[in-house]
């Protein structure tokens, strides 16, 4: 009798409906991947019998396989939302220290500044050089932002460890070559110089120190005198700028255009003495009017974290209230040779298994890893229209298998009632 075949069909159809129902229930779950029930025929076998006499005895659920196709990217505008466009999984560290993986990038900051998922798992990435953004290691660690503290102040100063030397301040001006020596101001008084500009430098405590630069035409051709004043200090002695016939600074001597800036030897606020070089490379002497083309310096006051942006390569750039930005890490991705072998766990995460193989780690956009889209989330790849059609098909299959059992019961009833 075919009771068992019909019963196996009922069980398989019910399992299929469970899978379809789970897909529909998670149609709005970010990073969710749809599943499908895959069925296999059960066939009877007899010892010593060969040929095609074996008959089917029902059906079983061979596997519930996930479909790892790309979901639609939904733009949210949230700075800590990030979607993977392509291959890869975000790497997580669960509360018990175990590794997990997810496609859902709706991240948050906890009270300690850790980047976490809704379930509290920490998001892993690479530590980076704050200035250059280059990774410092290939070992992913939990990413943390300093939300409870501040970025320390940095004094304006030269970096003699780089090649070439990075000077504390740089500026480019245009000095008009139609000015006459000292005219129309007093050539002996730097405070009455023909042209001047002021910018802020910072001491080791983050105090803004105004630095004024005065330009005065010298009597020699293509030559200017430069004076500086730091804070409430005194006017410096003159430095000389020399230009060639094309209006460019000459390179002889090599220090031409390098102006030493110094504050008080003993600052009253307890900061370290302020000393740095003002590099005027790029300053010109053309017939046009005086212009300040660019002024920049390396110092800044302390600042609080105001925001975070995530780049396509996973680099986190932190913005601070003092106007500075620093690299705060880089998100790490993982990929598997057999995604179907991953084990699903609660919260929409996956864990490594023997069937999935070990993860391959890397940065977004490198190798076969997808790039990241900040301010967006990957939606579920569930096709609701297809799932509703599948549900109707599974329902009819369930009804048909129930009818098989009903018919077998009627046949059995006929046999029992034979007289």
Coordinates of N, CA and C in Angstrom, one line a residue, residues 66-230:
X66 N 20.4 27.7 0.6 CA 20.3 29.1 0.5 C 20.8 29.6 -0.8
X67 N 20.2 30.7 -1.3 CA 20.5 31.3 -2.5 C 21.3 32.6 -2.3
X68 N 22.6 32.6 -2.5 CA 23.4 33.7 -2.2 C 23.5 34.7 -3.3
X69 N 22.4 35.0 -4.0 CA 22.4 36.0 -5.0 C 22.4 37.4 -4.4
X70 N 22.8 38.4 -5.1 CA 22.9 39.8 -4.6 C 21.5 40.4 -4.4
X71 N 21.4 41.0 -3.2 CA 20.1 41.7 -2.9 C 20.2 43.1 -3.4
X72 N 19.0 43.8 -3.5 CA 18.9 45.2 -3.9 C 19.5 46.1 -2.8
X73 N 20.3 47.1 -3.2 CA 20.8 48.1 -2.2 C 19.8 49.2 -1.9
X74 N 19.5 49.3 -0.7 CA 18.5 50.4 -0.2 C 19.3 51.5 0.4
X75 N 19.2 52.7 -0.2 CA 19.9 53.9 0.3 C 19.2 54.4 1.6
X76 N 19.9 54.5 2.7 CA 19.3 54.9 4.0 C 19.9 56.2 4.5
X77 N 21.1 56.6 4.1 CA 21.7 57.8 4.5 C 22.3 57.8 5.9
X78 N 22.2 56.6 6.6 CA 22.8 56.5 7.9 C 24.3 56.2 7.7
X79 N 25.2 56.9 8.4 CA 26.6 56.8 8.2 C 27.2 55.4 8.5
X80 N 26.6 54.7 9.5 CA 27.1 53.4 9.9 C 26.3 52.3 9.2
X81 N 25.4 52.6 8.3 CA 24.9 51.5 7.4 C 25.8 51.3 6.3
X82 N 26.1 50.1 5.9 CA 27.0 49.8 4.8 C 26.5 48.4 4.2
X83 N 26.6 48.4 2.9 CA 26.2 47.2 2.1 C 27.3 46.7 1.3
X84 N 27.4 45.4 1.2 CA 28.4 44.7 0.3 C 27.8 44.6 -1.1
X85 N 28.4 45.2 -2.1 CA 28.0 45.0 -3.5 C 29.0 44.0 -4.1
X86 N 28.6 42.7 -4.0 CA 29.5 41.7 -4.5 C 29.7 40.6 -3.5
X87 N 30.8 39.9 -3.7 CA 31.1 38.8 -2.8 C 31.7 39.2 -1.5
X88 N 31.4 38.4 -0.4 CA 32.0 38.6 0.9 C 31.0 38.7 2.0
X89 N 31.5 38.5 3.2 CA 30.7 38.7 4.4 C 31.4 39.6 5.4
X90 N 30.7 40.4 6.2 CA 31.3 41.1 7.3 C 31.7 40.1 8.4
X91 N 32.9 40.3 9.0 CA 33.4 39.4 10.0 C 32.9 40.0 11.4
X92 N 32.5 39.1 12.3 CA 32.0 39.4 13.6 C 32.7 38.6 14.7
X93 N 32.7 39.2 15.9 CA 33.1 38.4 17.1 C 32.0 38.4 18.0
X94 N 31.4 37.2 18.3 CA 30.3 37.0 19.2 C 30.7 37.3 20.6
X95 N 29.7 37.4 21.5 CA 30.0 37.6 22.9 C 30.9 36.6 23.6
X96 N 30.8 35.3 23.1 CA 31.6 34.2 23.6 C 33.0 34.1 22.9
X97 N 33.3 35.1 22.0 CA 34.6 35.1 21.4 C 34.6 34.3 20.1
X98 N 33.5 33.6 19.7 CA 33.5 32.9 18.5 C 33.3 33.8 17.3
X99 N 33.7 33.3 16.1 CA 33.6 34.0 14.9 C 32.3 33.8 14.2
X100 N 31.7 34.8 13.6 CA 30.5 34.8 12.9 C 30.6 35.7 11.7
X101 N 29.6 35.5 10.7 CA 29.7 36.3 9.5 C 28.3 36.8 9.1
X102 N 28.2 37.9 8.5 CA 26.9 38.5 8.2 C 26.9 39.3 6.9
X103 N 25.8 39.4 6.2 CA 25.7 40.4 5.1 C 24.9 41.6 5.5
X104 N 24.4 41.6 6.7 CA 23.6 42.8 7.2 C 24.5 43.8 7.8
X105 N 24.6 45.0 7.2 CA 25.5 46.0 7.6 C 24.8 47.2 8.4
X106 N 23.7 46.9 9.1 CA 23.1 47.9 9.9 C 23.8 48.0 11.3
X107 N 25.0 48.6 11.3 CA 25.8 48.6 12.5 C 25.4 49.8 13.4
X108 N 25.9 49.7 14.7 CA 25.7 50.7 15.7 C 26.9 50.9 16.5
X109 N 26.9 51.9 17.3 CA 28.0 52.1 18.3 C 27.5 51.8 19.7
X110 N 28.2 51.0 20.5 CA 27.8 50.7 21.9 C 28.4 51.8 22.8
X111 N 28.1 51.7 24.1 CA 28.6 52.8 25.0 C 30.1 52.9 25.1
X112 N 30.8 51.8 24.7 CA 32.3 51.9 24.7 C 32.9 52.3 23.4
X113 N 32.0 52.6 22.4 CA 32.6 53.0 21.1 C 32.8 51.9 20.2
X114 N 32.5 50.6 20.5 CA 32.6 49.5 19.6 C 31.6 49.5 18.5
X115 N 32.0 49.2 17.3 CA 31.0 49.0 16.2 C 30.4 47.6 16.4
X116 N 29.1 47.5 16.5 CA 28.4 46.3 16.8 C 27.2 46.1 16.0
X117 N 26.7 44.8 15.9 CA 25.4 44.5 15.3 C 24.3 44.7 16.3
X118 N 23.1 44.5 15.8 CA 21.9 44.6 16.7 C 22.0 43.5 17.8
X119 N 22.6 42.4 17.5 CA 22.7 41.3 18.6 C 23.9 41.5 19.5
X120 N 24.7 42.6 19.3 CA 25.8 42.9 20.2 C 27.1 42.3 19.7
X121 N 27.2 41.6 18.6 CA 28.4 41.1 18.1 C 29.3 42.2 17.6
X122 N 30.6 42.2 17.9 CA 31.5 43.2 17.5 C 32.0 43.0 16.0
X123 N 32.0 44.1 15.3 CA 32.4 44.1 13.9 C 34.0 44.2 13.8
X124 N 34.6 43.3 13.0 CA 36.0 43.2 12.9 C 36.6 44.0 11.7
X125 N 37.8 44.5 11.9 CA 38.5 45.2 10.8 C 39.9 45.3 11.1
X126 N 40.6 46.0 10.2 CA 42.1 46.2 10.4 C 42.3 47.6 11.0
X127 N 43.3 47.6 12.0 CA 43.8 48.9 12.5 C 44.6 49.6 11.4
X128 N 44.5 50.9 11.3 CA 45.1 51.7 10.3 C 45.9 52.8 10.8
X129 N 46.9 53.3 10.0 CA 47.6 54.5 10.4 C 46.6 55.7 10.3
X130 N 46.5 56.5 11.4 CA 45.5 57.6 11.4 C 45.7 58.6 10.3
X131 N 46.9 58.8 9.9 CA 47.2 59.8 9.0 C 47.1 59.3 7.5
X132 N 47.6 58.1 7.2 CA 47.6 57.6 5.9 C 46.5 56.7 5.6
X133 N 45.9 56.1 6.6 CA 44.8 55.1 6.3 C 45.3 53.7 5.9
X134 N 46.6 53.5 5.9 CA 47.2 52.2 5.5 C 47.0 51.2 6.7
X135 N 46.6 50.0 6.4 CA 46.5 48.9 7.4 C 47.8 48.7 8.1
X136 N 47.7 48.5 9.5 CA 48.9 48.2 10.3 C 49.2 46.8 10.5
X137 N 48.2 45.9 10.2 CA 48.3 44.5 10.3 C 47.3 43.8 9.4
X138 N 47.5 42.5 9.3 CA 46.5 41.7 8.5 C 45.6 40.8 9.4
X139 N 45.6 41.2 10.7 CA 44.8 40.4 11.7 C 43.6 41.3 12.1
X140 N 42.4 40.9 11.7 CA 41.2 41.7 12.0 C 41.0 41.7 13.6
X141 N 40.6 42.9 14.1 CA 40.3 43.1 15.5 C 39.0 43.9 15.6
X142 N 38.3 43.9 16.8 CA 37.1 44.7 16.9 C 37.4 46.2 16.7
X143 N 36.6 46.8 15.9 CA 36.8 48.2 15.5 C 36.1 49.1 16.6
X144 N 36.9 50.1 17.1 CA 36.4 50.9 18.1 C 36.6 52.4 17.8
X145 N 35.7 53.3 18.1 CA 35.8 54.7 17.9 C 35.8 55.4 19.2
X146 N 36.7 56.4 19.4 CA 36.8 57.0 20.7 C 35.7 58.0 21.0
X147 N 34.5 57.5 21.2 CA 33.3 58.4 21.5 C 33.4 59.0 22.8
X148 N 34.0 58.5 23.8 CA 34.0 59.0 25.2 C 35.1 60.0 25.4
X149 N 36.1 60.1 24.5 CA 37.2 61.0 24.7 C 37.3 61.9 23.6
X150 N 38.5 62.5 23.4 CA 38.7 63.4 22.3 C 40.0 63.2 21.7
X151 N 40.2 63.7 20.5 CA 41.5 63.7 19.8 C 42.4 64.7 20.4
X152 N 43.6 64.3 20.8 CA 44.5 65.2 21.5 C 44.9 66.4 20.6
X153 N 45.2 67.5 21.2 CA 45.7 68.7 20.4 C 47.1 68.3 19.8
X154 N 47.4 68.9 18.7 CA 48.7 68.8 18.1 C 49.3 70.1 17.8
X155 N 50.6 70.3 18.2 CA 51.3 71.5 18.0 C 51.7 71.7 16.5
X156 N 51.7 72.9 16.0 CA 52.2 73.1 14.7 C 53.7 72.9 14.7
X157 N 54.2 72.1 13.8 CA 55.6 71.8 13.8 C 56.1 71.0 12.6
X158 N 57.4 71.0 12.4 CA 58.0 70.3 11.3 C 58.0 68.8 11.6
X159 N 57.9 68.0 10.6 CA 58.1 66.6 10.7 C 59.4 66.2 10.0
X160 N 60.5 66.1 10.7 CA 61.8 65.8 10.1 C 62.0 64.3 9.9
X161 N 61.0 63.5 10.2 CA 61.1 62.1 10.0 C 60.7 61.7 8.6
X162 N 60.0 62.6 7.9 CA 59.6 62.3 6.5 C 60.6 62.7 5.5
X163 N 60.5 62.2 4.3 CA 61.4 62.6 3.3 C 60.6 62.9 2.0
X164 N 60.5 64.2 1.6 CA 61.2 65.3 2.2 C 60.5 65.8 3.4
X165 N 61.1 66.7 4.2 CA 60.6 67.2 5.4 C 59.2 67.8 5.2
X166 N 58.3 67.5 6.1 CA 57.0 68.2 6.1 C 57.1 69.4 7.0
X167 N 56.9 70.6 6.5 CA 57.1 71.8 7.3 C 55.8 72.1 8.1
X168 N 55.9 72.8 9.2 CA 54.8 73.1 10.1 C 53.7 73.9 9.4
X169 N 54.1 74.8 8.5 CA 53.1 75.6 7.7 C 53.6 75.8 6.3
X170 N 52.7 75.9 5.4 CA 53.0 76.2 4.0 C 52.0 77.3 3.5
X171 N 52.5 78.1 2.7 CA 51.7 79.2 2.1 C 52.2 79.6 0.8
X172 N 51.3 80.0 -0.1 CA 51.7 80.5 -1.4 C 51.0 81.9 -1.6
X173 N 51.8 82.8 -2.0 CA 51.3 84.2 -2.3 C 51.7 84.6 -3.7
X174 N 51.1 85.7 -4.2 CA 51.7 86.4 -5.3 C 52.0 87.8 -4.9
X175 N 53.3 88.2 -5.1 CA 53.7 89.5 -4.8 C 53.9 90.3 -6.0
X176 N 53.2 91.5 -6.2 CA 53.3 92.2 -7.4 C 54.7 92.8 -7.7
X177 N 55.2 92.6 -8.9 CA 56.5 93.1 -9.2 C 56.5 94.5 -9.6
X178 N 55.3 95.2 -9.6 CA 55.2 96.7 -9.8 C 55.3 97.5 -8.5
X179 N 55.5 96.9 -7.5 CA 55.7 97.7 -6.3 C 57.1 98.3 -6.2
X180 N 57.2 99.5 -5.7 CA 58.5 100.1 -5.5 C 59.0 99.9 -4.1
X181 N 60.3 100.0 -3.8 CA 60.8 99.7 -2.5 C 60.2 100.5 -1.4
X182 N 59.5 99.9 -0.5 CA 59.0 100.5 0.7 C 57.8 101.4 0.4
X183 N 57.4 101.6 -0.8 CA 56.3 102.5 -1.1 C 55.0 101.7 -1.1
X184 N 53.9 102.3 -0.7 CA 53.8 103.7 -0.2 C 54.0 103.8 1.4
X185 N 54.4 102.7 2.0 CA 54.6 102.6 3.4 C 56.1 103.0 3.8
X186 N 56.3 103.0 5.1 CA 57.7 103.3 5.6 C 58.5 102.1 5.5
X187 N 59.6 102.1 4.7 CA 60.4 100.9 4.5 C 61.1 100.5 5.7
X188 N 61.2 101.3 6.7 CA 61.9 100.9 8.0 C 61.0 100.3 9.0
X189 N 59.7 100.3 8.8 CA 58.8 99.8 9.8 C 58.0 98.6 9.3
X190 N 58.3 97.4 9.8 CA 57.6 96.2 9.3 C 56.1 96.2 9.5
X191 N 55.7 96.9 10.5 CA 54.2 97.0 10.8 C 53.5 97.8 9.7
X192 N 54.3 98.6 9.0 CA 53.7 99.4 7.9 C 54.1 98.7 6.5
X193 N 54.4 97.4 6.6 CA 54.7 96.7 5.4 C 53.6 96.9 4.3
X194 N 54.0 96.7 3.1 CA 53.0 96.9 2.0 C 51.9 95.8 2.0
X195 N 52.2 94.6 2.4 CA 51.2 93.5 2.4 C 51.4 92.6 3.6
X196 N 50.3 92.1 4.1 CA 50.4 91.2 5.2 C 49.3 90.2 5.2
X197 N 49.4 89.1 6.0 CA 48.3 88.1 6.2 C 48.6 87.5 7.5
X198 N 47.5 87.0 8.1 CA 47.6 86.3 9.4 C 46.9 85.0 9.4
X199 N 47.5 84.0 10.0 CA 46.9 82.6 10.2 C 47.1 82.1 11.6
X200 N 46.4 81.1 12.0 CA 46.5 80.6 13.4 C 47.4 79.3 13.3
X201 N 48.4 79.3 14.3 CA 49.1 78.1 14.6 C 48.7 77.6 15.9
X202 N 49.1 76.4 16.3 CA 48.6 75.9 17.6 C 49.8 75.4 18.4
X203 N 49.7 75.6 19.8 CA 50.8 75.1 20.6 C 50.4 73.7 21.1
X204 N 51.3 73.2 22.0 CA 51.1 71.8 22.4 C 49.8 71.6 23.2
X205 N 49.2 72.6 23.7 CA 47.9 72.5 24.5 C 46.7 72.8 23.6
X206 N 47.0 73.1 22.3 CA 45.9 73.3 21.4 C 45.4 74.8 21.4
X207 N 46.2 75.7 22.0 CA 45.9 77.1 22.0 C 46.2 77.7 20.6
X208 N 45.3 78.5 20.1 CA 45.5 79.1 18.8 C 46.4 80.3 19.0
X209 N 47.5 80.4 18.2 CA 48.5 81.5 18.3 C 48.5 82.2 16.9
X210 N 48.0 83.5 16.9 CA 48.1 84.1 15.6 C 49.5 84.4 15.1
X211 N 49.7 84.1 13.8 CA 51.0 84.4 13.2 C 50.8 85.3 12.0
X212 N 51.4 86.5 12.1 CA 51.3 87.5 11.0 C 52.5 87.5 10.2
X213 N 52.4 87.5 8.9 CA 53.5 87.6 7.9 C 53.4 88.9 7.2
X214 N 54.5 89.7 7.2 CA 54.5 91.0 6.5 C 55.5 90.9 5.3
X215 N 55.1 91.5 4.2 CA 55.9 91.5 3.0 C 56.2 93.0 2.6
X216 N 57.5 93.2 2.4 CA 57.9 94.6 2.1 C 58.9 94.5 0.9
X217 N 58.7 95.3 -0.1 CA 59.6 95.3 -1.3 C 60.9 95.9 -0.9
X218 N 62.0 95.1 -1.2 CA 63.4 95.6 -0.9 C 63.9 96.4 -2.1
X219 N 65.0 97.1 -1.9 CA 65.5 98.0 -2.9 C 66.1 97.2 -4.1
X220 N 66.6 96.0 -3.8 CA 67.2 95.1 -4.9 C 66.1 94.6 -5.8
X221 N 66.4 94.4 -7.0 CA 65.5 93.9 -8.0 C 65.0 92.5 -7.7
X222 N 63.7 92.2 -7.8 CA 63.1 90.9 -7.6 C 63.4 90.4 -6.2
X223 N 63.4 91.3 -5.2 CA 63.7 90.9 -3.8 C 62.7 91.5 -2.9
X224 N 62.3 90.7 -1.9 CA 61.3 91.1 -0.9 C 61.8 90.8 0.5
X225 N 61.5 91.7 1.5 CA 61.8 91.4 2.9 C 60.6 90.8 3.5
X226 N 60.7 89.8 4.4 CA 59.6 89.1 5.0 C 59.9 89.2 6.5
X227 N 58.9 89.7 7.3 CA 58.9 89.8 8.7 C 57.7 89.0 9.3
X228 N 57.9 88.4 10.5 CA 56.8 87.7 11.1 C 56.7 88.2 12.6
X229 N 55.4 88.0 13.1 CA 55.1 88.3 14.5 C 54.3 87.1 15.0
X230 N 54.7 86.5 16.1 CA 53.9 85.4 16.7 C 53.2 85.8 17.9

